[in-house]
Short mmCIF file of C-alpha atoms and ligand atoms in Angstrom, two decimals:
data_model
loop_
_atom_site.label_atom_id
_atom_site.label_comp_id
_atom_site.label_asym_id
_atom_site.label_seq_id
_atom_site.Cartn_x
_atom_site.Cartn_y
_atom_site.Cartn_z
CA MET A 8 -54.37 -15.58 10.42
CA LYS A 9 -51.59 -17.82 11.68
CA VAL A 10 -49.46 -20.53 10.06
CA SER A 11 -47.29 -23.19 11.75
CA VAL A 12 -44.50 -25.06 10.01
CA LYS A 13 -42.66 -28.13 11.32
CA VAL A 14 -39.05 -28.36 10.10
CA PRO A 15 -36.52 -31.19 10.59
CA ALA A 16 -32.99 -30.94 11.97
CA THR A 17 -30.22 -31.38 9.42
CA SER A 18 -26.65 -32.58 9.33
CA ALA A 19 -24.43 -30.89 6.75
CA ASN A 20 -21.19 -31.82 4.98
CA LEU A 21 -21.06 -35.62 5.50
CA GLY A 22 -17.29 -35.57 5.41
CA PRO A 23 -16.14 -34.58 1.90
CA GLY A 24 -19.30 -32.63 0.96
CA PHE A 25 -18.31 -29.40 2.70
CA ASP A 26 -20.98 -26.69 2.20
CA SER A 27 -22.82 -28.81 -0.36
CA LEU A 28 -24.35 -31.98 1.16
CA GLY A 29 -26.85 -32.43 3.95
CA LEU A 30 -29.49 -34.80 5.29
CA ALA A 31 -32.62 -34.37 7.37
CA LEU A 32 -33.12 -35.99 10.77
CA PRO A 33 -36.31 -36.68 12.77
CA ILE A 34 -35.86 -33.95 15.40
CA TYR A 35 -38.04 -30.87 14.81
CA ASN A 36 -38.61 -27.20 15.38
CA THR A 37 -42.07 -25.72 14.87
CA ILE A 38 -42.32 -22.11 13.80
CA THR A 39 -45.63 -20.26 13.99
CA ILE A 40 -46.18 -16.84 12.48
CA GLU A 41 -49.25 -14.79 13.22
CA GLU A 42 -50.14 -11.47 11.65
CA THR A 43 -51.45 -9.51 14.60
CA VAL A 44 -54.45 -7.34 13.98
CA LEU A 45 -53.51 -4.45 16.22
CA PRO A 46 -51.41 -1.95 14.25
CA GLY A 47 -48.36 -0.54 15.99
CA THR A 48 -47.68 -3.60 18.14
CA GLY A 49 -44.41 -4.33 16.28
CA ILE A 50 -42.87 -7.78 16.32
CA GLU A 51 -42.96 -10.29 19.12
CA ILE A 52 -40.66 -13.32 19.15
CA ASN A 53 -41.17 -16.16 21.64
CA LEU A 54 -38.88 -19.15 22.03
CA MET A 55 -39.88 -22.35 23.76
CA LYS A 56 -37.46 -25.17 24.38
CA GLU A 57 -39.08 -28.62 24.44
CA ASP A 58 -36.12 -30.61 25.60
CA ASP A 59 -34.15 -29.72 28.71
CA ALA A 60 -31.74 -32.63 28.38
CA LEU A 61 -28.89 -30.35 27.43
CA ASP A 62 -28.08 -27.05 29.06
CA GLU A 63 -28.15 -24.35 26.41
CA MET A 64 -26.78 -21.05 27.59
CA SER A 65 -26.94 -19.53 24.13
CA PHE A 66 -30.70 -20.02 24.03
CA GLU A 67 -31.05 -16.96 26.24
CA ASN A 68 -28.87 -14.89 23.90
CA ILE A 69 -31.00 -15.33 20.78
CA PRO A 70 -32.26 -11.88 19.67
CA ARG A 71 -35.99 -11.30 20.19
CA ASP A 72 -36.14 -8.26 17.88
CA GLU A 73 -35.53 -7.30 14.23
CA ASN A 74 -32.06 -8.86 14.49
CA ASN A 75 -33.53 -12.33 14.85
CA ILE A 76 -32.67 -14.47 11.80
CA VAL A 77 -36.27 -15.58 11.36
CA TYR A 78 -37.41 -11.97 11.17
CA LYS A 79 -34.56 -11.13 8.78
CA ALA A 80 -35.57 -13.98 6.44
CA VAL A 81 -39.25 -13.02 6.61
CA GLU A 82 -38.38 -9.38 5.93
CA MET A 83 -36.37 -10.42 2.82
CA LEU A 84 -39.36 -12.37 1.54
CA TYR A 85 -41.71 -9.42 2.05
CA ASN A 86 -39.18 -7.07 0.40
CA SER A 87 -38.81 -9.43 -2.58
CA ILE A 88 -42.46 -8.73 -3.44
CA GLY A 89 -42.22 -5.03 -2.62
CA GLN A 90 -43.83 -5.21 0.83
CA GLU A 91 -42.78 -4.55 4.42
CA PRO A 92 -43.68 -7.00 7.19
CA SER A 93 -46.45 -5.64 9.36
CA GLU A 94 -47.03 -6.59 12.98
CA LEU A 95 -45.87 -10.18 13.41
CA LYS A 96 -45.88 -12.63 16.28
CA ILE A 97 -43.28 -15.38 15.79
CA ASN A 98 -43.32 -18.45 18.05
CA ILE A 99 -40.51 -20.97 17.91
CA GLN A 100 -40.89 -24.36 19.60
CA SER A 101 -37.47 -25.89 19.62
CA GLN A 102 -36.45 -29.53 19.93
CA ILE A 103 -33.25 -29.13 17.92
CA PRO A 104 -30.30 -28.36 20.20
CA ILE A 105 -28.65 -25.09 19.20
CA THR A 106 -24.98 -24.52 18.28
CA ARG A 107 -24.43 -28.28 18.00
CA GLY A 108 -24.13 -28.67 14.20
CA LEU A 109 -27.70 -29.91 13.72
CA GLY A 110 -29.17 -27.11 11.65
CA SER A 111 -31.25 -25.33 14.29
CA SER A 112 -30.80 -21.95 12.59
CA ALA A 113 -31.59 -23.41 9.15
CA ALA A 114 -34.77 -24.93 10.60
CA VAL A 115 -36.08 -21.65 11.99
CA ILE A 116 -35.14 -19.70 8.85
CA VAL A 117 -36.93 -22.23 6.63
CA GLY A 118 -39.93 -22.46 8.96
CA GLY A 119 -40.29 -18.68 9.14
CA LEU A 120 -40.04 -18.31 5.37
CA ILE A 121 -42.57 -21.03 4.56
CA ALA A 122 -45.04 -19.70 7.14
CA ALA A 123 -44.69 -16.10 5.93
CA ASN A 124 -44.98 -17.22 2.29
CA LYS A 125 -48.27 -18.94 3.10
CA LEU A 126 -49.54 -15.82 4.89
CA LEU A 127 -48.69 -13.80 1.77
CA GLY A 128 -50.62 -16.16 -0.54
CA SER A 129 -47.55 -18.20 -1.66
CA PRO A 130 -45.82 -15.71 -4.02
CA ALA A 131 -42.44 -17.53 -3.74
CA ASP A 132 -41.76 -21.00 -5.12
CA GLU A 133 -39.40 -23.58 -3.58
CA THR A 134 -36.33 -22.27 -5.43
CA ALA A 135 -37.00 -18.66 -4.39
CA LEU A 136 -37.44 -19.71 -0.74
CA LEU A 137 -34.23 -21.76 -0.90
CA SER A 138 -32.43 -18.79 -2.35
CA ILE A 139 -33.50 -16.42 0.45
CA ALA A 140 -32.78 -19.08 3.10
CA THR A 141 -29.27 -19.57 1.67
CA GLU A 142 -28.62 -15.84 1.70
CA VAL A 143 -29.54 -15.62 5.40
CA GLU A 144 -27.72 -18.83 6.37
CA GLY A 145 -24.64 -18.32 4.18
CA HIS A 146 -24.58 -21.80 2.60
CA PRO A 147 -27.31 -24.13 1.27
CA ASP A 148 -26.30 -27.47 2.83
CA ASN A 149 -28.63 -27.27 5.85
CA VAL A 150 -31.51 -25.22 4.43
CA ALA A 151 -31.93 -27.46 1.35
CA PRO A 152 -32.61 -30.73 3.28
CA ALA A 153 -34.64 -28.73 5.83
CA ILE A 154 -36.98 -27.75 2.97
CA LEU A 155 -36.89 -31.00 0.98
CA GLY A 156 -36.16 -33.72 3.55
CA GLY A 157 -33.92 -36.70 2.77
CA PHE A 158 -30.39 -36.41 1.46
CA VAL A 159 -29.73 -33.37 -0.71
CA MET A 160 -26.86 -31.91 -2.70
CA ALA A 161 -27.02 -28.15 -3.07
CA SER A 162 -24.64 -25.62 -4.56
CA GLN A 163 -24.76 -21.86 -4.69
CA GLU A 164 -23.32 -21.03 -8.10
CA ASP A 165 -21.20 -17.96 -8.85
CA ASP A 166 -24.22 -16.10 -10.23
CA GLY A 167 -26.02 -16.70 -6.92
CA SER A 168 -28.42 -19.32 -8.27
CA ILE A 169 -28.91 -22.54 -6.28
CA VAL A 170 -28.58 -25.91 -7.98
CA TYR A 171 -30.03 -28.73 -5.88
CA ARG A 172 -31.20 -32.33 -6.16
CA LYS A 173 -32.59 -34.85 -3.67
CA ILE A 174 -30.71 -38.17 -3.86
CA ASN A 175 -32.07 -41.50 -2.59
CA TRP A 176 -30.55 -42.50 0.73
CA PRO A 177 -30.47 -46.21 1.71
CA GLU A 178 -33.20 -46.52 4.36
CA GLU A 179 -31.42 -49.47 5.97
CA TRP A 180 -28.39 -47.41 6.99
CA ASP A 181 -28.51 -46.28 10.62
CA ILE A 182 -27.46 -42.80 11.61
CA THR A 183 -26.21 -42.41 15.17
CA VAL A 184 -26.16 -38.78 16.25
CA CYS A 185 -23.83 -38.00 19.14
CA ILE A 186 -24.54 -34.60 20.71
CA PRO A 187 -22.05 -33.44 23.35
CA ASP A 188 -23.03 -31.03 26.12
CA PHE A 189 -20.89 -28.16 24.87
CA GLU A 190 -21.62 -25.57 22.22
CA LEU A 191 -19.59 -24.58 19.17
CA SER A 192 -20.72 -21.62 17.11
CA THR A 193 -20.52 -21.98 13.34
CA ASN A 194 -18.67 -18.65 13.21
CA ILE A 195 -15.88 -19.99 15.39
CA ALA A 196 -15.82 -23.32 13.53
CA ARG A 197 -15.49 -21.46 10.21
CA SER A 198 -12.88 -19.04 11.54
CA VAL A 199 -10.33 -21.86 11.95
CA LEU A 200 -10.57 -22.85 8.28
CA PRO A 201 -7.81 -21.62 5.96
CA ALA A 202 -8.60 -19.31 3.03
CA GLN A 203 -6.80 -21.76 0.72
CA VAL A 204 -6.16 -25.49 0.89
CA PRO A 205 -3.37 -27.49 -0.80
CA MET A 206 -4.25 -28.80 -4.29
CA THR A 207 -3.70 -32.39 -3.11
CA ASP A 208 -6.34 -31.93 -0.38
CA ALA A 209 -8.82 -30.37 -2.83
CA VAL A 210 -8.30 -33.34 -5.17
CA PHE A 211 -8.68 -35.75 -2.24
CA ASN A 212 -12.08 -34.24 -1.42
CA ALA A 213 -13.24 -34.20 -5.05
CA LYS A 214 -12.42 -37.92 -5.35
CA HIS A 215 -14.17 -38.83 -2.11
CA MET A 216 -17.21 -36.71 -2.90
CA ALA A 217 -17.61 -38.63 -6.18
CA MET A 218 -17.27 -41.93 -4.30
CA LEU A 219 -19.79 -40.78 -1.69
CA ILE A 220 -22.52 -39.90 -4.18
CA HIS A 221 -22.02 -43.19 -6.05
CA ALA A 222 -21.94 -45.23 -2.80
CA ILE A 223 -25.22 -43.67 -1.61
CA ASP A 224 -26.88 -43.97 -4.99
CA THR A 225 -25.99 -47.66 -5.36
CA LYS A 226 -26.10 -48.66 -1.65
CA ASP A 227 -22.46 -49.69 -1.83
CA GLU A 228 -21.35 -50.12 1.79
CA LYS A 229 -17.80 -51.06 0.83
CA LEU A 230 -17.33 -47.87 -1.16
CA MET A 231 -19.05 -45.80 1.53
CA ARG A 232 -16.41 -46.93 4.03
CA VAL A 233 -13.74 -45.33 1.83
CA ALA A 234 -15.81 -42.30 0.80
CA LEU A 235 -16.54 -40.68 4.17
CA GLN A 236 -13.22 -38.89 4.45
CA ASP A 237 -12.38 -35.21 4.35
CA LYS A 238 -9.25 -33.09 4.32
CA ILE A 239 -10.58 -29.55 3.94
CA HIS A 240 -12.58 -28.84 7.11
CA GLN A 241 -12.55 -31.65 9.67
CA PRO A 242 -8.78 -31.68 10.32
CA TYR A 243 -8.86 -27.95 11.09
CA ARG A 244 -11.85 -28.30 13.42
CA GLU A 245 -10.42 -31.21 15.40
CA LYS A 246 -8.88 -28.89 17.99
CA LEU A 247 -12.32 -27.42 18.74
CA VAL A 248 -13.96 -30.77 19.45
CA PRO A 249 -12.35 -32.76 22.28
CA GLY A 250 -12.64 -36.50 21.66
CA MET A 251 -13.35 -36.12 17.92
CA LYS A 252 -10.10 -37.73 16.82
CA GLU A 253 -10.46 -40.64 19.27
CA ILE A 254 -14.09 -41.28 18.24
CA MET A 255 -13.11 -41.36 14.54
CA GLU A 256 -10.17 -43.64 15.29
CA ALA A 257 -12.34 -46.02 17.37
CA PHE A 258 -14.53 -47.00 14.41
CA LYS A 259 -11.97 -46.98 11.61
CA HIS A 260 -11.55 -50.72 11.46
CA GLU A 261 -15.06 -51.83 12.44
CA ASP A 262 -16.86 -53.65 9.65
CA GLY A 263 -20.43 -52.40 9.61
CA VAL A 264 -19.47 -48.86 10.59
CA LEU A 265 -19.52 -47.03 7.27
CA GLY A 266 -18.01 -43.84 8.60
CA CYS A 267 -17.79 -41.25 11.30
CA VAL A 268 -17.96 -37.53 10.51
CA LEU A 269 -18.45 -34.17 12.15
CA SER A 270 -22.09 -33.07 11.85
CA GLY A 271 -22.01 -29.72 10.05
CA ALA A 272 -19.56 -27.43 11.78
CA GLY A 273 -19.72 -29.63 14.91
CA PRO A 274 -19.45 -30.39 17.73
CA SER A 275 -21.96 -33.24 17.18
CA MET A 276 -20.68 -36.35 15.45
CA LEU A 277 -22.53 -38.57 13.01
CA ILE A 278 -21.81 -42.29 12.73
CA ILE A 279 -23.31 -44.19 9.81
CA SER A 280 -23.63 -47.95 10.14
CA TYR A 281 -25.24 -50.94 8.51
CA LYS A 282 -26.29 -54.11 10.38
CA TYR A 283 -24.04 -53.12 13.26
CA ASP A 284 -24.75 -53.14 17.00
CA VAL A 285 -25.61 -49.48 17.59
CA ASP A 286 -25.43 -49.94 21.38
CA LYS A 287 -21.73 -50.64 20.89
CA ILE A 288 -21.40 -47.33 19.04
CA LYS A 289 -23.20 -45.53 21.87
CA SER A 290 -21.11 -47.04 24.65
CA THR A 291 -17.83 -46.39 22.82
CA VAL A 292 -18.65 -42.72 22.17
CA LYS A 293 -19.99 -42.26 25.69
CA SER A 294 -16.87 -43.66 27.30
CA ILE A 295 -14.51 -41.56 25.13
CA TRP A 296 -16.38 -38.35 25.98
CA GLU A 297 -16.87 -39.31 29.64
CA GLY A 298 -13.11 -39.70 29.85
CA GLN A 299 -12.94 -35.99 28.99
CA SER A 300 -15.79 -35.06 31.39
CA ILE A 301 -18.19 -34.48 28.50
CA LYS A 302 -21.79 -35.62 28.81
CA ALA A 303 -23.62 -36.55 25.64
CA GLU A 304 -27.01 -37.38 24.24
CA ILE A 305 -26.67 -40.19 21.69
CA LYS A 306 -29.51 -41.46 19.52
CA THR A 307 -29.79 -43.76 16.52
CA LEU A 308 -32.18 -42.43 13.90
CA LYS A 309 -33.35 -43.05 10.37
CA ILE A 310 -33.17 -40.27 7.81
CA GLU A 311 -36.27 -38.00 7.75
CA GLN A 312 -37.62 -38.19 4.21
CA ASN A 313 -40.11 -35.36 4.68
CA GLY A 314 -39.00 -31.78 4.61
CA ALA A 315 -40.72 -28.73 6.12
CA GLU A 316 -44.44 -29.22 6.48
CA ILE A 317 -47.27 -26.71 7.04
CA LEU A 318 -49.40 -27.87 9.99
CA ASP A 319 -53.15 -27.49 10.38
CA ASN A 320 -53.76 -24.88 13.03
N1 HSE B 428 -21.15 -26.33 5.84
C1 HSE B 428 -21.22 -25.56 7.05
C2 HSE B 428 -19.90 -25.62 7.75
C3 HSE B 428 -22.31 -26.08 7.93
O1 HSE B 428 -19.33 -26.71 7.83
O2 HSE B 428 -19.41 -24.60 8.23
C4 HSE B 428 -22.49 -25.25 9.14
O3 HSE B 428 -23.81 -24.94 9.33
#
């Protein structure tokens, strides 16, 4: 038996919502898991890249054995019901660029878990799958929208439980995703963050997070323009993303551009706009990055409302 699952890319944080907000985007990975019939064949992991637009050196370095994150997630699911994974063939068809802040690891973790759960007769519910996915990924802000689609707030509470809700996102807002041709690992992007932040910065983020949720919920573009600001992760990551500061500066005073943020841990950038010429956004970002010899893929998308989906094989 084999099961395939299509999972969307995700963009986490959205400025002030560090480690707790994320949205799904219409770029997909498809994960297929097959229980092989021949005992003793072990696991086999195959990766196929669908899009060669960006050179991805790290693609070759992804483990093809028990250290692969998909296998780790699947193993945790089996263990949670007192079983060990048998011989498994895992195929990953990847459209989501890796190490760009677009949730490629969350997508494969979620896809692997949902496929394995189906193979096992669906013993785990959505919350249990989200819990395992968060444990493997480290934070819930990519895995939650990868499972649910749309815009999601998710928090891992001190007792380990995950609290999450899908929140309506205004369909008419455009999301321009700017993906530069260099990689930034989440580990490096997290290593530059301080263990503690000043109280004034924590309060700044709490205020803007409240504004952000209200702006999205009530489609308040004016409030959204104030809300998309952060002081606890983006300023520290600026040095890792050439051009980030200039790109943010370029749109600060443009009516119609609701905000510009780092996508997840970066280096991709997300620009949210409403009734604004998106070609102007593209040419501005392109010229700033070209000035630093950085090539980029830039596309304007709508939010993906559907989360991970089991495909008919
Ligand atoms: N919230 C995470 C971070 C997302 O900013 O480090 C990375 O996947």
